[in-house]
Short mmCIF file of N, CA and C and ligand atoms in Angstrom, two decimals:
data_model
loop_
_atom_site.label_atom_id
_atom_site.label_comp_id
_atom_site.label_asym_id
_atom_site.label_seq_id
_atom_site.Cartn_x
_atom_site.Cartn_y
_atom_site.Cartn_z
N MET A 1 0.83 -1.20 0.00
CA MET A 1 0.00 0.00 0.00
C MET A 1 0.87 1.25 0.00
N TYR A 2 0.55 2.18 -0.89
CA TYR A 2 1.28 3.43 -0.94
C TYR A 2 0.60 4.49 -0.07
N THR A 3 1.38 5.16 0.71
CA THR A 3 0.82 6.22 1.56
C THR A 3 1.02 7.57 0.87
N HIS A 4 0.41 8.59 1.44
CA HIS A 4 0.61 9.95 0.91
C HIS A 4 2.10 10.30 0.92
N TYR A 5 2.79 9.81 1.95
CA TYR A 5 4.23 10.10 2.05
C TYR A 5 4.98 9.44 0.90
N ASP A 6 4.55 8.23 0.55
CA ASP A 6 5.19 7.54 -0.57
C ASP A 6 4.98 8.31 -1.88
N TYR A 7 3.75 8.79 -2.06
CA TYR A 7 3.47 9.51 -3.31
C TYR A 7 4.29 10.79 -3.43
N LEU A 8 4.58 11.43 -2.30
CA LEU A 8 5.39 12.64 -2.34
C LEU A 8 6.88 12.31 -2.24
N GLN A 9 7.15 11.02 -1.99
CA GLN A 9 8.54 10.56 -1.83
C GLN A 9 9.27 11.31 -0.72
N VAL A 10 8.62 11.39 0.42
CA VAL A 10 9.23 12.01 1.59
C VAL A 10 9.11 11.05 2.78
N ALA A 11 9.87 11.33 3.84
CA ALA A 11 9.79 10.53 5.06
C ALA A 11 8.54 10.94 5.82
N PRO A 12 7.98 10.00 6.62
CA PRO A 12 6.76 10.31 7.39
C PRO A 12 6.93 11.48 8.35
N ASP A 13 8.17 11.83 8.69
CA ASP A 13 8.36 12.96 9.61
C ASP A 13 8.82 14.22 8.88
N ALA A 14 8.62 14.25 7.58
CA ALA A 14 9.05 15.41 6.79
C ALA A 14 8.38 16.69 7.29
N SER A 15 9.13 17.78 7.23
CA SER A 15 8.58 19.07 7.65
C SER A 15 7.67 19.60 6.55
N LEU A 16 6.88 20.62 6.90
CA LEU A 16 5.98 21.20 5.91
C LEU A 16 6.77 21.76 4.71
N ALA A 17 7.92 22.35 5.00
CA ALA A 17 8.76 22.90 3.93
C ALA A 17 9.25 21.78 3.00
N GLU A 18 9.62 20.66 3.60
CA GLU A 18 10.08 19.52 2.79
C GLU A 18 8.94 18.96 1.95
N LEU A 19 7.76 18.89 2.57
CA LEU A 19 6.59 18.40 1.84
C LEU A 19 6.30 19.29 0.64
N LYS A 20 6.35 20.58 0.88
CA LYS A 20 6.02 21.53 -0.18
C LYS A 20 7.01 21.42 -1.34
N ARG A 21 8.28 21.33 -0.98
CA ARG A 21 9.31 21.21 -2.01
C ARG A 21 9.09 19.92 -2.81
N ALA A 22 8.84 18.85 -2.09
CA ALA A 22 8.64 17.55 -2.74
C ALA A 22 7.42 17.59 -3.65
N TYR A 23 6.35 18.22 -3.16
CA TYR A 23 5.13 18.31 -3.95
C TYR A 23 5.38 19.09 -5.24
N GLN A 24 6.06 20.22 -5.12
CA GLN A 24 6.30 21.04 -6.30
C GLN A 24 7.15 20.29 -7.33
N GLN A 25 8.14 19.56 -6.83
CA GLN A 25 8.98 18.79 -7.76
C GLN A 25 8.18 17.68 -8.43
N ARG A 26 7.36 17.00 -7.63
CA ARG A 26 6.58 15.89 -8.18
C ARG A 26 5.55 16.39 -9.18
N VAL A 27 4.95 17.55 -8.88
CA VAL A 27 3.95 18.11 -9.79
C VAL A 27 4.58 18.46 -11.13
N LEU A 28 5.77 19.03 -11.08
CA LEU A 28 6.46 19.39 -12.32
C LEU A 28 6.65 18.16 -13.20
N ARG A 29 6.88 17.03 -12.59
CA ARG A 29 7.14 15.82 -13.37
C ARG A 29 5.89 15.11 -13.83
N THR A 30 4.80 15.31 -13.10
CA THR A 30 3.62 14.50 -13.40
C THR A 30 2.40 15.31 -13.82
N HIS A 31 2.51 16.63 -13.91
CA HIS A 31 1.35 17.43 -14.28
C HIS A 31 0.83 16.99 -15.65
N PRO A 32 -0.49 16.82 -15.78
CA PRO A 32 -1.06 16.34 -17.04
C PRO A 32 -0.62 17.17 -18.25
N ASP A 33 -0.50 18.48 -18.10
CA ASP A 33 -0.06 19.31 -19.23
C ASP A 33 1.35 18.94 -19.68
N LYS A 34 2.20 18.71 -18.70
CA LYS A 34 3.58 18.33 -19.01
C LYS A 34 3.62 16.97 -19.69
N VAL A 35 2.81 16.07 -19.15
CA VAL A 35 2.77 14.73 -19.71
C VAL A 35 2.29 14.78 -21.15
N GLN A 36 1.29 15.66 -21.38
CA GLN A 36 0.75 15.80 -22.73
C GLN A 36 1.82 16.33 -23.68
N GLN A 37 2.57 17.31 -23.21
CA GLN A 37 3.63 17.87 -24.05
C GLN A 37 4.65 16.79 -24.41
N ARG A 38 4.96 15.98 -23.39
CA ARG A 38 5.89 14.89 -23.66
C ARG A 38 5.29 13.93 -24.66
N GLY A 39 3.97 13.69 -24.51
CA GLY A 39 3.27 12.76 -25.39
C GLY A 39 3.36 13.17 -26.84
N GLN A 40 3.31 14.50 -27.09
CA GLN A 40 3.36 14.99 -28.47
C GLN A 40 4.70 14.69 -29.13
N ALA A 41 5.70 14.54 -28.30
CA ALA A 41 7.02 14.28 -28.86
C ALA A 41 7.21 12.81 -29.21
N ILE A 42 6.27 12.00 -28.75
CA ILE A 42 6.37 10.57 -29.03
C ILE A 42 5.88 10.30 -30.46
N PRO A 43 6.63 9.52 -31.23
CA PRO A 43 6.29 9.26 -32.62
C PRO A 43 4.87 8.74 -32.79
N LEU A 44 4.24 9.11 -33.91
CA LEU A 44 2.88 8.65 -34.19
C LEU A 44 2.86 7.13 -34.25
N GLY A 45 1.72 6.60 -33.85
CA GLY A 45 1.60 5.15 -33.91
C GLY A 45 1.89 4.49 -32.58
N THR A 46 2.44 5.26 -31.67
CA THR A 46 2.70 4.70 -30.35
C THR A 46 1.43 4.81 -29.52
N THR A 47 1.01 3.72 -28.97
CA THR A 47 -0.17 3.79 -28.11
C THR A 47 0.29 3.99 -26.67
N GLU A 48 -0.28 4.99 -26.06
CA GLU A 48 0.14 5.28 -24.69
C GLU A 48 -1.06 5.63 -23.82
N THR A 49 -2.24 5.15 -24.25
CA THR A 49 -3.46 5.46 -23.50
C THR A 49 -3.34 4.98 -22.06
N LYS A 50 -2.86 3.76 -21.94
CA LYS A 50 -2.77 3.18 -20.62
C LYS A 50 -1.83 3.99 -19.72
N GLN A 51 -0.75 4.41 -20.31
CA GLN A 51 0.23 5.19 -19.55
C GLN A 51 -0.36 6.53 -19.14
N ASP A 52 -1.15 7.15 -20.05
CA ASP A 52 -1.79 8.43 -19.73
C ASP A 52 -2.66 8.31 -18.49
N THR A 53 -3.46 7.24 -18.48
CA THR A 53 -4.35 7.02 -17.35
C THR A 53 -3.55 6.90 -16.07
N GLY A 54 -2.48 6.12 -16.14
CA GLY A 54 -1.64 5.92 -14.97
C GLY A 54 -1.05 7.22 -14.48
N GLU A 55 -0.59 8.05 -15.40
CA GLU A 55 0.05 9.31 -15.00
C GLU A 55 -0.97 10.29 -14.45
N ALA A 56 -2.17 10.29 -15.02
CA ALA A 56 -3.21 11.19 -14.51
C ALA A 56 -3.58 10.80 -13.08
N GLU A 57 -3.66 9.51 -12.85
CA GLU A 57 -4.01 9.07 -11.50
C GLU A 57 -2.88 9.39 -10.53
N LEU A 58 -1.66 9.19 -11.00
CA LEU A 58 -0.51 9.49 -10.15
C LEU A 58 -0.53 10.96 -9.75
N PHE A 59 -0.84 11.82 -10.73
CA PHE A 59 -0.89 13.25 -10.44
C PHE A 59 -1.97 13.54 -9.40
N GLN A 60 -3.13 12.90 -9.56
CA GLN A 60 -4.22 13.09 -8.59
C GLN A 60 -3.79 12.66 -7.20
N ARG A 61 -3.09 11.54 -7.15
CA ARG A 61 -2.64 11.00 -5.86
C ARG A 61 -1.67 11.96 -5.17
N ILE A 62 -0.77 12.51 -5.98
CA ILE A 62 0.22 13.43 -5.44
C ILE A 62 -0.47 14.70 -4.93
N HIS A 63 -1.45 15.16 -5.72
CA HIS A 63 -2.20 16.34 -5.32
C HIS A 63 -2.96 16.08 -4.03
N LEU A 64 -3.62 14.92 -3.98
CA LEU A 64 -4.38 14.55 -2.77
C LEU A 64 -3.45 14.50 -1.56
N ALA A 65 -2.29 13.88 -1.74
CA ALA A 65 -1.33 13.75 -0.64
C ALA A 65 -0.97 15.13 -0.08
N TRP A 66 -0.73 16.05 -0.99
CA TRP A 66 -0.37 17.41 -0.56
C TRP A 66 -1.54 18.10 0.13
N GLN A 67 -2.74 17.94 -0.42
CA GLN A 67 -3.93 18.58 0.18
C GLN A 67 -4.18 18.09 1.61
N VAL A 68 -3.80 16.85 1.87
CA VAL A 68 -4.01 16.30 3.21
C VAL A 68 -2.86 16.69 4.14
N LEU A 69 -1.64 16.46 3.67
CA LEU A 69 -0.49 16.63 4.57
C LEU A 69 -0.16 18.08 4.88
N ARG A 70 -0.63 19.00 4.04
CA ARG A 70 -0.32 20.41 4.28
C ARG A 70 -1.16 20.97 5.44
N VAL A 71 -2.28 20.31 5.76
CA VAL A 71 -3.17 20.78 6.84
C VAL A 71 -2.88 19.95 8.09
N PRO A 72 -2.34 20.58 9.16
CA PRO A 72 -1.91 19.83 10.35
C PRO A 72 -2.98 18.88 10.90
N GLU A 73 -4.24 19.32 10.96
CA GLU A 73 -5.30 18.46 11.52
C GLU A 73 -5.51 17.23 10.64
N LYS A 74 -5.49 17.46 9.32
CA LYS A 74 -5.70 16.34 8.40
C LYS A 74 -4.52 15.38 8.45
N ARG A 75 -3.31 15.97 8.54
CA ARG A 75 -2.12 15.13 8.60
C ARG A 75 -2.16 14.26 9.86
N ARG A 76 -2.61 14.84 10.97
CA ARG A 76 -2.69 14.09 12.23
C ARG A 76 -3.70 12.94 12.07
N ASP A 77 -4.85 13.25 11.48
CA ASP A 77 -5.86 12.20 11.25
C ASP A 77 -5.30 11.09 10.36
N TYR A 78 -4.58 11.52 9.34
CA TYR A 78 -4.02 10.54 8.41
C TYR A 78 -2.97 9.66 9.10
N ASP A 79 -2.16 10.27 9.95
CA ASP A 79 -1.14 9.51 10.68
C ASP A 79 -1.82 8.48 11.61
N ILE A 80 -2.93 8.88 12.21
CA ILE A 80 -3.67 7.95 13.08
C ILE A 80 -4.21 6.78 12.24
N TYR A 81 -4.72 7.12 11.07
CA TYR A 81 -5.23 6.09 10.16
C TYR A 81 -4.12 5.10 9.80
N LEU A 82 -2.93 5.62 9.50
CA LEU A 82 -1.80 4.73 9.16
C LEU A 82 -1.43 3.86 10.36
N GLN A 83 -1.47 4.46 11.55
CA GLN A 83 -1.14 3.69 12.76
C GLN A 83 -2.14 2.56 12.98
N GLU A 84 -3.40 2.85 12.72
CA GLU A 84 -4.43 1.81 12.87
C GLU A 84 -4.18 0.67 11.90
N LEU A 85 -3.81 1.01 10.68
CA LEU A 85 -3.54 -0.02 9.68
C LEU A 85 -2.33 -0.85 10.11
N GLU A 86 -1.33 -0.17 10.63
CA GLU A 86 -0.11 -0.84 11.04
C GLU A 86 -0.35 -1.75 12.25
N ALA A 87 -1.17 -1.25 13.18
CA ALA A 87 -1.46 -2.02 14.39
C ALA A 87 -2.15 -3.34 14.03
N GLN A 88 -2.80 -3.33 12.89
CA GLN A 88 -3.54 -4.52 12.47
C GLN A 88 -2.89 -5.05 11.19
N SER A 89 -1.57 -5.16 11.24
CA SER A 89 -0.82 -5.44 10.01
C SER A 89 -1.07 -6.83 9.43
N HIS A 90 -1.70 -7.72 10.21
CA HIS A 90 -1.99 -9.05 9.69
C HIS A 90 -3.30 -9.06 8.89
N GLY A 91 -3.98 -7.93 8.88
CA GLY A 91 -5.25 -7.85 8.15
C GLY A 91 -5.04 -8.02 6.66
N VAL A 92 -5.97 -8.72 6.01
CA VAL A 92 -5.87 -8.89 4.57
C VAL A 92 -7.02 -8.18 3.87
N ILE A 93 -6.73 -7.71 2.67
CA ILE A 93 -7.78 -7.08 1.87
C ILE A 93 -8.69 -8.18 1.35
N HIS A 94 -9.92 -8.14 1.77
CA HIS A 94 -10.87 -9.18 1.40
C HIS A 94 -11.51 -8.88 0.06
N ASP A 95 -11.76 -7.62 -0.21
CA ASP A 95 -12.48 -7.28 -1.42
C ASP A 95 -12.15 -5.84 -1.81
N GLU A 96 -12.49 -5.52 -3.05
CA GLU A 96 -12.26 -4.16 -3.53
C GLU A 96 -13.57 -3.69 -4.16
N VAL A 97 -14.08 -2.58 -3.69
CA VAL A 97 -15.37 -2.10 -4.20
C VAL A 97 -15.29 -0.60 -4.48
N HIS A 98 -16.30 -0.09 -5.14
CA HIS A 98 -16.38 1.35 -5.34
C HIS A 98 -17.24 1.94 -4.22
N LEU A 99 -16.91 3.16 -3.86
CA LEU A 99 -17.64 3.83 -2.77
C LEU A 99 -19.16 3.80 -2.99
N ASP A 100 -19.57 3.90 -4.27
CA ASP A 100 -21.01 3.88 -4.60
C ASP A 100 -21.71 2.62 -4.12
N GLU A 101 -20.96 1.55 -3.98
CA GLU A 101 -21.55 0.27 -3.60
C GLU A 101 -21.84 0.19 -2.11
N LEU A 102 -21.26 1.10 -1.34
CA LEU A 102 -21.49 1.08 0.10
C LEU A 102 -22.80 1.81 0.44
N THR A 103 -23.34 1.49 1.58
CA THR A 103 -24.56 2.17 2.05
C THR A 103 -24.14 3.39 2.86
N TYR A 104 -24.74 4.52 2.53
CA TYR A 104 -24.39 5.74 3.25
C TYR A 104 -25.37 6.01 4.38
N ASP A 105 -24.86 6.16 5.57
CA ASP A 105 -25.67 6.50 6.73
C ASP A 105 -25.55 8.01 6.93
N ALA A 106 -26.59 8.73 6.51
CA ALA A 106 -26.53 10.19 6.51
C ALA A 106 -26.47 10.77 7.93
N GLU A 107 -26.98 10.04 8.88
CA GLU A 107 -26.95 10.55 10.26
C GLU A 107 -25.55 10.46 10.85
N GLU A 108 -24.91 9.33 10.59
CA GLU A 108 -23.57 9.11 11.14
C GLU A 108 -22.47 9.63 10.22
N HIS A 109 -22.85 10.03 9.01
CA HIS A 109 -21.88 10.48 8.00
C HIS A 109 -20.84 9.39 7.75
N ILE A 110 -21.34 8.21 7.49
CA ILE A 110 -20.45 7.07 7.37
C ILE A 110 -20.93 6.11 6.29
N TYR A 111 -19.99 5.57 5.55
CA TYR A 111 -20.30 4.56 4.52
C TYR A 111 -20.10 3.17 5.13
N ILE A 112 -21.08 2.30 4.92
CA ILE A 112 -21.04 0.99 5.57
C ILE A 112 -21.21 -0.14 4.56
N GLN A 113 -20.50 -1.21 4.84
CA GLN A 113 -20.64 -2.43 4.02
C GLN A 113 -20.55 -3.61 4.98
N PRO A 114 -21.54 -4.52 4.95
CA PRO A 114 -21.46 -5.67 5.86
C PRO A 114 -20.28 -6.58 5.52
N CYS A 115 -19.66 -7.13 6.54
CA CYS A 115 -18.57 -8.09 6.33
C CYS A 115 -19.17 -9.48 6.47
N ARG A 116 -18.52 -10.46 5.88
CA ARG A 116 -19.07 -11.82 5.92
C ARG A 116 -19.08 -12.40 7.34
N CYS A 117 -18.32 -11.77 8.25
CA CYS A 117 -18.25 -12.28 9.63
C CYS A 117 -19.42 -11.78 10.47
N GLY A 118 -20.22 -10.88 9.92
CA GLY A 118 -21.32 -10.33 10.70
C GLY A 118 -21.01 -8.91 11.17
N GLY A 119 -19.75 -8.56 11.13
CA GLY A 119 -19.36 -7.18 11.48
C GLY A 119 -19.57 -6.29 10.27
N GLU A 120 -19.03 -5.10 10.33
CA GLU A 120 -19.16 -4.24 9.15
C GLU A 120 -17.94 -3.35 8.94
N TYR A 121 -17.72 -3.09 7.66
CA TYR A 121 -16.66 -2.15 7.28
C TYR A 121 -17.28 -0.77 7.31
N ALA A 122 -16.52 0.19 7.78
CA ALA A 122 -17.05 1.55 7.82
C ALA A 122 -15.98 2.54 7.37
N LEU A 123 -16.42 3.51 6.59
CA LEU A 123 -15.53 4.57 6.15
C LEU A 123 -16.30 5.89 6.33
N ALA A 124 -15.79 6.75 7.20
CA ALA A 124 -16.49 8.00 7.49
C ALA A 124 -16.12 9.09 6.49
N ASP A 125 -16.99 10.09 6.39
CA ASP A 125 -16.69 11.24 5.54
C ASP A 125 -15.31 11.80 5.86
N GLN A 126 -15.01 11.80 7.16
CA GLN A 126 -13.73 12.33 7.62
C GLN A 126 -12.57 11.51 7.05
N ASP A 127 -12.76 10.18 6.99
CA ASP A 127 -11.72 9.32 6.42
C ASP A 127 -11.50 9.66 4.94
N ILE A 128 -12.62 9.91 4.27
CA ILE A 128 -12.53 10.22 2.84
C ILE A 128 -11.85 11.56 2.62
N SER A 129 -12.07 12.49 3.55
CA SER A 129 -11.44 13.80 3.41
C SER A 129 -9.92 13.74 3.54
N ILE A 130 -9.40 12.66 4.11
CA ILE A 130 -7.95 12.51 4.20
C ILE A 130 -7.44 11.46 3.21
N GLY A 131 -8.33 11.01 2.33
CA GLY A 131 -7.90 10.08 1.29
C GLY A 131 -7.75 8.65 1.76
N ALA A 132 -8.34 8.31 2.91
CA ALA A 132 -8.27 6.93 3.39
C ALA A 132 -9.12 6.04 2.50
N ASP A 133 -8.57 4.94 2.04
CA ASP A 133 -9.36 4.07 1.16
C ASP A 133 -9.35 2.61 1.61
N ILE A 134 -8.90 2.36 2.82
CA ILE A 134 -8.97 1.01 3.38
C ILE A 134 -9.91 1.06 4.58
N ALA A 135 -11.00 0.30 4.50
CA ALA A 135 -11.93 0.23 5.63
C ALA A 135 -11.66 -1.05 6.41
N LEU A 136 -11.57 -0.92 7.73
CA LEU A 136 -11.33 -2.09 8.57
C LEU A 136 -12.66 -2.63 9.07
N CYS A 137 -12.76 -3.96 9.18
CA CYS A 137 -13.97 -4.56 9.72
C CYS A 137 -14.01 -4.27 11.22
N SER A 138 -15.23 -4.03 11.73
CA SER A 138 -15.38 -3.72 13.15
C SER A 138 -15.15 -4.96 14.01
N ASN A 139 -15.17 -6.12 13.37
CA ASN A 139 -15.21 -7.37 14.12
C ASN A 139 -14.02 -8.30 13.86
N CYS A 140 -13.63 -8.42 12.61
CA CYS A 140 -12.54 -9.36 12.29
C CYS A 140 -11.37 -8.59 11.68
N SER A 141 -10.39 -9.31 11.16
CA SER A 141 -9.19 -8.63 10.66
C SER A 141 -9.24 -8.36 9.16
N LEU A 142 -10.40 -8.55 8.55
CA LEU A 142 -10.50 -8.30 7.11
C LEU A 142 -10.56 -6.80 6.82
N ARG A 143 -10.14 -6.47 5.61
CA ARG A 143 -10.16 -5.08 5.17
C ARG A 143 -10.88 -4.98 3.84
N LEU A 144 -11.38 -3.82 3.57
CA LEU A 144 -12.07 -3.56 2.32
C LEU A 144 -11.38 -2.38 1.65
N LYS A 145 -10.98 -2.59 0.39
CA LYS A 145 -10.38 -1.47 -0.35
C LYS A 145 -11.53 -0.74 -1.03
N VAL A 146 -11.64 0.55 -0.76
CA VAL A 146 -12.74 1.33 -1.31
C VAL A 146 -12.19 2.35 -2.31
N ASN A 147 -12.64 2.20 -3.55
CA ASN A 147 -12.15 3.11 -4.58
C ASN A 147 -13.10 4.28 -4.80
N TYR A 148 -12.54 5.44 -4.95
CA TYR A 148 -13.32 6.63 -5.30
C TYR A 148 -12.38 7.65 -5.90
N THR A 149 -12.94 8.63 -6.57
CA THR A 149 -12.09 9.66 -7.16
C THR A 149 -12.10 10.89 -6.27
N TRP A 150 -10.98 11.54 -6.23
CA TRP A 150 -10.85 12.72 -5.40
C TRP A 150 -11.12 13.93 -6.24
N ASP A 151 -11.32 15.02 -5.57
CA ASP A 151 -11.46 16.30 -6.25
C ASP A 151 -10.15 16.55 -7.01
N SER A 152 -10.27 16.59 -8.31
CA SER A 152 -9.02 16.69 -9.08
C SER A 152 -8.73 18.13 -9.52
N GLU A 153 -9.40 19.06 -8.88
CA GLU A 153 -9.15 20.46 -9.21
C GLU A 153 -7.66 20.78 -9.05
N LEU A 154 -7.13 21.43 -10.03
CA LEU A 154 -5.69 21.65 -10.01
C LEU A 154 -5.32 22.79 -9.05
N PRO A 155 -4.32 22.56 -8.25
CA PRO A 155 -3.89 23.58 -7.29
C PRO A 155 -2.93 24.56 -7.96
N THR A 156 -2.72 25.67 -7.34
CA THR A 156 -1.66 26.56 -7.80
C THR A 156 -0.46 26.33 -6.87
N PRO A 157 0.54 25.66 -7.36
CA PRO A 157 1.67 25.28 -6.50
C PRO A 157 2.38 26.50 -5.91
ZN1 ZN B 201 -15.39 -9.04 9.44
#
């Protein structure tokens, strides 16, 4: 599993200044406009659709990482999330679903999916705001990978 720190290629204890520098460097390399410019230089006949998709997602991930880690409260929440995952390191990903497939509890602001053990996977709005995409079962050690797209609005670095 790649963390926000991995996407920015920084250490988990990186300072805000280090994060910012790393983000700016990573953006320069992966910004869709830059990738497109590079693409134009590639000889005709080369298919690179798959690569484009990969690079666009990578850019989104890097942007998301920065949006979370730059805000101290969000970074703290994200660090707690990583600690929870680590504390339960024997957990295995049981399934991979899209967020739309989960049931949304509007009162609790939480997405829920029953686990086969009788417990349930839960992902709160707050988890989504920090880019968390692994839901832990409340009862057993299974995990659910939840896919969704983030706000891909481009930042001004
Ligand atoms: Zn379970």
